[in-house]
CSV table of C-alpha atoms and ligand atoms in Angstrom, one decimal:
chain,number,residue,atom,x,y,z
A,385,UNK,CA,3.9,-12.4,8.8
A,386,UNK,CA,1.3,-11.5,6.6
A,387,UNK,CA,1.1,-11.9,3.0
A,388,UNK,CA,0.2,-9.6,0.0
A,389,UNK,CA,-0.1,-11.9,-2.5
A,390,UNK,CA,-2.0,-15.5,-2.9
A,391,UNK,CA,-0.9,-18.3,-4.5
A,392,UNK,CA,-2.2,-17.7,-7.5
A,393,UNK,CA,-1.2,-14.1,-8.0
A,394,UNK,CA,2.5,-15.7,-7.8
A,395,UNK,CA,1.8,-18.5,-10.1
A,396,UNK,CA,0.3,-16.0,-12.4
A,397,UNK,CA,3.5,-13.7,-12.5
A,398,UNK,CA,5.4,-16.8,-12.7
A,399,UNK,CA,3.7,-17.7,-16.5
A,400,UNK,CA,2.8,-14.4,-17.3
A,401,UNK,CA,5.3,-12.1,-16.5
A,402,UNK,CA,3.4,-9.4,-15.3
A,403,UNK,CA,0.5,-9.1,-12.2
A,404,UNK,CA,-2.0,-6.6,-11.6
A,405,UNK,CA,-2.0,-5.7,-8.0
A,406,UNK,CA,-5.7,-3.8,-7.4
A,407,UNK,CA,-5.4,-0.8,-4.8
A,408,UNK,CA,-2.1,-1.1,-3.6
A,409,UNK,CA,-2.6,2.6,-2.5
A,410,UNK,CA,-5.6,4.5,-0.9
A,411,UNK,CA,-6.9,7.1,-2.6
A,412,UNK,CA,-5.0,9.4,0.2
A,413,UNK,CA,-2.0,8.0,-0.5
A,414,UNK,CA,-2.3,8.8,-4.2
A,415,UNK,CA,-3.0,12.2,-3.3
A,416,UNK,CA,0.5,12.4,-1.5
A,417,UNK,CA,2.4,11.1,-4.2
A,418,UNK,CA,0.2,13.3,-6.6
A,419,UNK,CA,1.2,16.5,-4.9
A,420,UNK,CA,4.7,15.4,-4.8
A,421,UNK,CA,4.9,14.0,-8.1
A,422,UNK,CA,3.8,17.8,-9.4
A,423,UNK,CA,6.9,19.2,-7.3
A,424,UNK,CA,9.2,17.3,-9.5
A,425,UNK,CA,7.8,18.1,-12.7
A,426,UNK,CA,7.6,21.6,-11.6
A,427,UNK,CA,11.5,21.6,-10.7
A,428,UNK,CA,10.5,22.6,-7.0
A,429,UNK,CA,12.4,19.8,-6.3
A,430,UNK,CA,15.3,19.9,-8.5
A,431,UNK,CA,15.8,16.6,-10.4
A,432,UNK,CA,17.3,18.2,-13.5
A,433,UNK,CA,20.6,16.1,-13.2
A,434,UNK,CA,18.2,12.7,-13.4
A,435,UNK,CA,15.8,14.1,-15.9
A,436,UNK,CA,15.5,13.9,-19.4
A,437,UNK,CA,13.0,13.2,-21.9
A,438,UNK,CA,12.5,9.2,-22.6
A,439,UNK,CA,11.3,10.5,-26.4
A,440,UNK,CA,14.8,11.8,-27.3
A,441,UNK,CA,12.7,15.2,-28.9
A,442,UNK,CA,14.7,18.1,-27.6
A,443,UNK,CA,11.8,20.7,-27.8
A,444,UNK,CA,10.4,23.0,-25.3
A,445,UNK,CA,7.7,20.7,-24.4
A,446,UNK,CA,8.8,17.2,-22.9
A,447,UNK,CA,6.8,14.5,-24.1
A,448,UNK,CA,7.9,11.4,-21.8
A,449,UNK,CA,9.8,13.0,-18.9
A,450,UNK,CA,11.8,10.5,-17.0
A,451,UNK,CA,13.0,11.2,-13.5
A,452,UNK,CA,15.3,8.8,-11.9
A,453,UNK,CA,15.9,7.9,-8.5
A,454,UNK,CA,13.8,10.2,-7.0
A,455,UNK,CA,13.8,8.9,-3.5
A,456,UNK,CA,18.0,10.0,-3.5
A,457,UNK,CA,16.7,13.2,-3.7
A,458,UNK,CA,13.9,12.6,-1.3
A,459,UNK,CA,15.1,9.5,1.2
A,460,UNK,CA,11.6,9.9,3.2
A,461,UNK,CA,10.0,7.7,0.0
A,462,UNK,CA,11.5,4.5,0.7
A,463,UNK,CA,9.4,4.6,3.9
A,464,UNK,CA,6.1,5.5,2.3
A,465,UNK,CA,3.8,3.1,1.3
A,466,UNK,CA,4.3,2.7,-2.1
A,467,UNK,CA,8.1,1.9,-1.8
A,468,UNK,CA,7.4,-1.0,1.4
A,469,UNK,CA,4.5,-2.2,-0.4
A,470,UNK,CA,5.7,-3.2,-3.7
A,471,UNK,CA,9.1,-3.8,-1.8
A,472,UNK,CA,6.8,-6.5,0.2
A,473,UNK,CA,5.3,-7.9,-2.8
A,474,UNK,CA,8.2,-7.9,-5.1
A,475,UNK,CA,9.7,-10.0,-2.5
A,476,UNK,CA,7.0,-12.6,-2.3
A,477,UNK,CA,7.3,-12.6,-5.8
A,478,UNK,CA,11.0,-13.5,-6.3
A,479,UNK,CA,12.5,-14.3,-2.8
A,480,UNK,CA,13.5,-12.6,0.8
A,481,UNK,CA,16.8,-11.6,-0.5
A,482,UNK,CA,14.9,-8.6,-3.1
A,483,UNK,CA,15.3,-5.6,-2.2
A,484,UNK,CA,15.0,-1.6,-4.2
A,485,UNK,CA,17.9,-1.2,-6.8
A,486,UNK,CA,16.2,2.0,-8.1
A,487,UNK,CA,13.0,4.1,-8.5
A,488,UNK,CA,11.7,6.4,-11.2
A,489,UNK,CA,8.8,8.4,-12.8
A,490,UNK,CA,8.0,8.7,-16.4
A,491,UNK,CA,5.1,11.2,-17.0
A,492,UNK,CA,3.9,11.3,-20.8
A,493,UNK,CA,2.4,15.4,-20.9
A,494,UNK,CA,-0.9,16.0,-22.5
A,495,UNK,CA,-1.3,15.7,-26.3
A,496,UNK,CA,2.0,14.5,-26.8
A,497,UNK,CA,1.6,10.9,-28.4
A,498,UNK,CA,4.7,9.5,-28.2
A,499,UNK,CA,4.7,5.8,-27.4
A,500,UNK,CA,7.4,4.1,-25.2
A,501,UNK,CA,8.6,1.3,-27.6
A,502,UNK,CA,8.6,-2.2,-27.4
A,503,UNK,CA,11.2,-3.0,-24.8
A,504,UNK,CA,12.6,-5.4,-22.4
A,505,UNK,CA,14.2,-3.7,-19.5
A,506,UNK,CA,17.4,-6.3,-19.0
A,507,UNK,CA,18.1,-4.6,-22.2
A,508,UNK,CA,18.7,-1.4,-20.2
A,509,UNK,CA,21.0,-3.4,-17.5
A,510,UNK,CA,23.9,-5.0,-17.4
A,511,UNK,CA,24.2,-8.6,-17.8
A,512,UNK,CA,23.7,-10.3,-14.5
A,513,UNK,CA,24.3,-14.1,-13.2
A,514,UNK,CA,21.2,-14.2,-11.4
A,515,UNK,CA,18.4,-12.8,-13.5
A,516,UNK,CA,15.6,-12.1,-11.2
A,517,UNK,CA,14.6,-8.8,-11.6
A,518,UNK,CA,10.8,-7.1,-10.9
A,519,UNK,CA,9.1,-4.1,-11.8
A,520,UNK,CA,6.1,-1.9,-10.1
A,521,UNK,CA,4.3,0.5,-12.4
A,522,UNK,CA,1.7,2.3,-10.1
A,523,UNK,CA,-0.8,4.6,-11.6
A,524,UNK,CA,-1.5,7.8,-10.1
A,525,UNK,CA,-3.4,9.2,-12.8
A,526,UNK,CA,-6.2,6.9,-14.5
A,527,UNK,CA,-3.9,5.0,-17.0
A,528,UNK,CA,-6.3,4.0,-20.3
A,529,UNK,CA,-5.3,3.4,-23.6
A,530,UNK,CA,-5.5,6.8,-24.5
A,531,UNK,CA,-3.1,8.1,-22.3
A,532,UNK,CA,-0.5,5.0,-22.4
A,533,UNK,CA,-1.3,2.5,-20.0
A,534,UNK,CA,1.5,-0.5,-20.0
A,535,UNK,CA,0.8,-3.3,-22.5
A,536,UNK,CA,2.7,-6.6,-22.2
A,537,UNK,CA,3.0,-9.4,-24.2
A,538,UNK,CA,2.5,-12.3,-21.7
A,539,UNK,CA,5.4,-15.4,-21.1
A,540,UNK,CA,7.7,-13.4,-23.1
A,541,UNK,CA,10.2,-13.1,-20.0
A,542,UNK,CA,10.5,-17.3,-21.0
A,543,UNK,CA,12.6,-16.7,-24.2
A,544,UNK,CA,16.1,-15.2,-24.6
A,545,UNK,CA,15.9,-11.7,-24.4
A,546,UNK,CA,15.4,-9.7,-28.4
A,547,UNK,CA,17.9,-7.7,-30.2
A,548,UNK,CA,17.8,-4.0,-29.1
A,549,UNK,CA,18.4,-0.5,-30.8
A,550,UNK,CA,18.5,2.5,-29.5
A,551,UNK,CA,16.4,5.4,-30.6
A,552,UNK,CA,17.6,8.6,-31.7
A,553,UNK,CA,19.3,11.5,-29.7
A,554,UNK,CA,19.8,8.9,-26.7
A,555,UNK,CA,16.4,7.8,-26.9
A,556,UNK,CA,14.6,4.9,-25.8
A,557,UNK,CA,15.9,1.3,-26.2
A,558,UNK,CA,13.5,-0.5,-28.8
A,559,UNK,CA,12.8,-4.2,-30.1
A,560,UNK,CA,10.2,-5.9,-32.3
A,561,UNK,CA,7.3,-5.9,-30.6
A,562,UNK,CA,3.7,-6.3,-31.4
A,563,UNK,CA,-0.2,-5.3,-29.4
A,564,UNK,CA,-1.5,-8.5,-31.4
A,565,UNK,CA,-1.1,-11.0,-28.9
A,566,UNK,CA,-0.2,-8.4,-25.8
A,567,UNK,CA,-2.7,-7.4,-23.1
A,568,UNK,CA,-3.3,-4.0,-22.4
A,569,UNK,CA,-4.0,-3.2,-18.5
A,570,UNK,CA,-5.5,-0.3,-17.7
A,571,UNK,CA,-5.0,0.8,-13.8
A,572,UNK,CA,-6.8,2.8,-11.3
A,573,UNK,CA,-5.1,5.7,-9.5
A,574,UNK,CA,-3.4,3.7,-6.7
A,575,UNK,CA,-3.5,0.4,-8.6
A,576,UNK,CA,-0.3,-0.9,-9.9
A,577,UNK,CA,1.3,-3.8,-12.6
A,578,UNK,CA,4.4,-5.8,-11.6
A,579,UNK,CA,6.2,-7.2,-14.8
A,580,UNK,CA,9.4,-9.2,-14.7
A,581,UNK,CA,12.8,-8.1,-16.3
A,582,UNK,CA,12.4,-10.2,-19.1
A,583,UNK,CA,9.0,-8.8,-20.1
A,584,UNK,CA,8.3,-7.1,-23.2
A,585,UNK,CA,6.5,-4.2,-23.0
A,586,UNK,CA,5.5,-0.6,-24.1
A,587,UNK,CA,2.6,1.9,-23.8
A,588,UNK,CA,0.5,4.1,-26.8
A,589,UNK,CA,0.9,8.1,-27.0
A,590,UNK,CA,-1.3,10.2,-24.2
A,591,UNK,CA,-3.5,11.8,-26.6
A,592,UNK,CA,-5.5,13.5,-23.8
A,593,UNK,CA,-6.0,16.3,-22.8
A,594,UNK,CA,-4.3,15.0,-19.0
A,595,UNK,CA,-1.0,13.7,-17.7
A,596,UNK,CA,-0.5,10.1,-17.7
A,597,UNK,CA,2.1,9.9,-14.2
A,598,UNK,CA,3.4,6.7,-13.1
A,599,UNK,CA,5.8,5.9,-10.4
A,600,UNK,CA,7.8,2.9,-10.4
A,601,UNK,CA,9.9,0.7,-8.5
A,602,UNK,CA,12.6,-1.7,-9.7
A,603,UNK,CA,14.3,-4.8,-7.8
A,604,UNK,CA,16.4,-7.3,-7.3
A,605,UNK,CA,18.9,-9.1,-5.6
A,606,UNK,CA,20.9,-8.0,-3.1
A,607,UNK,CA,24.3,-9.5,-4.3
A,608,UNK,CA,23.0,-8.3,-7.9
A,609,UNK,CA,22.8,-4.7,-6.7
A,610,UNK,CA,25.9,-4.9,-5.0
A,611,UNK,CA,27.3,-6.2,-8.2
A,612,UNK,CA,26.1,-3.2,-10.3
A,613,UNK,CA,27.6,-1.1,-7.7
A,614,UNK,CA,30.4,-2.5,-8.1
A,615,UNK,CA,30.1,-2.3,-11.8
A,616,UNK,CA,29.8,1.2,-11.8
A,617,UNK,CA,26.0,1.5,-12.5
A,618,UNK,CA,23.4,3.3,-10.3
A,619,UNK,CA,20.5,3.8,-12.5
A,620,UNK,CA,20.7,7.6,-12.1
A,621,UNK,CA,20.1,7.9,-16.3
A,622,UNK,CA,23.2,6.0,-17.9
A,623,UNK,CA,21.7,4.7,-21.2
A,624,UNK,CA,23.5,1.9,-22.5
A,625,UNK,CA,23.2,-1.0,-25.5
A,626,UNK,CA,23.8,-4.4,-23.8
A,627,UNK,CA,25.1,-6.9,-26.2
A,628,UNK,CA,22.7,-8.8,-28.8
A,629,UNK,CA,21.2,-12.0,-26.9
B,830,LIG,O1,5.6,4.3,-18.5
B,830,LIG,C1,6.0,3.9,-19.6
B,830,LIG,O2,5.4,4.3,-20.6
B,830,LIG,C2,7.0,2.9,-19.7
B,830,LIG,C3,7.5,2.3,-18.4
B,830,LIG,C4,8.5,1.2,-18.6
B,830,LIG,O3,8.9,0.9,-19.7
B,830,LIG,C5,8.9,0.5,-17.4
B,830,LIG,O4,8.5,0.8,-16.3
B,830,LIG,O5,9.7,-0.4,-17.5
């Protein structure tokens, strides 16, 4: 079989808690996932039941629109190569028994500049006996500071998790977080960041005159998805406080 990652890469994630992945796509493939992208935000694929805006601002213009599980409304994804790649890798990364609990897209609209706060997803999830969990956030428009590329604040993901609030209206999850000490990773159209569950993260305003548009892919074990499922939660847009700690 033939392997994605090096070594290293793994190692790297490992201490880190995050790993740029260069050109996971071809520029054709970004184009695809461009095109449909657009459809969604459009509504010419109607996602309105698994949108809202991450912001919590209930004006005319969204200024983080989140779309879960997209491939439920479009199973052909999970075939395509973004879905088996980062499936491929995230299993390299944390074991042959990974596999996709959910996908999303969060698109932050022109001139909006609205940051996604300081966050560690297991916040968002309930609390699970085995805590591997893995991220792919996969640029399909230029992501720069301006625009709200990901920041992480590395090893973070080796400490119990922070204390979480949620924002207003139903808004993001937020935690004490900080860009002294973090590393900012701007992408490439078709190049992607994997960052563990346990990572803190969050990304700046766009204050372009673009969209910043990332797709992303979330996984973990099987028995852990099936224990969600069993739990009741499917990641189509439940927001929830998990207990402190
Ligand atoms: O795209 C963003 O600004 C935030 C993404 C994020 O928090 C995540 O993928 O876990």
């Amino acid at each position: 079989m033939v392997h994605l990652l090096l070594k290293l890469q793994k190692q790297f994630f490992e201490a880190e808690g995050y790993l740029v992945v260069e050109n996971l796509l071809t520029p054709e493939e970004v184009d695809y996932y461009s095109t449909l992208y657009n459809s969604f935000l459009a509504n010419k694929i109607d996602a309105s039941r698994y949108r809202s805006d991450l912001s919590g601002a209930n004006g005319e213009i969204e200024k983080i629109t989140q779309i879960m599980v997209p491939s439920r409304l479009l199973p052909e994804l999970l075939e395509k190569p973004f879905h088996q790649q980062s499936l491929q890798i995230a299993r390299e990364l944390l074991g042959y028994d990974i596999n996709l609990d959910f996908d999303m897209m969060i698109n932050k609209a022109p001139y909006t500049n609205t940051i996604t706060p300081w966050h560690q997803d297991v916040a968002y999830w309930t609390d699970m006996p085995d805590k591997r969990a893995v991220s792919c956030w996969v640029a399909i428009d230029p992501a720069i500071k301006e625009n709200g590329c990901m920041w992480y604040t590395p090893k973070s993901h080796l400490h119990p998790p922070l204390t979480h609030v949620q924002t207003a209206n139903k808004g993001a999850l937020k935690c004490e977080g900080s860009e002294a000490g973090s590393v900012c990773v701007e992408l490439k159209p078709g190049s992607c960041v994997f960052h563990h569950g346990g990572t803190l993260h969050y990304s700046r305003g766009n204050s372009t005159a673009n969209h910043r548009r990332a797709l992303i892919t979330n996984f973990r074990p099987v028995s852990m998805i099936a224990l969600e499922r069993e739990r009741g939660i499917d990641h189509t847009g439940e927001r929830k406080v998990k207990a402190d700690g």
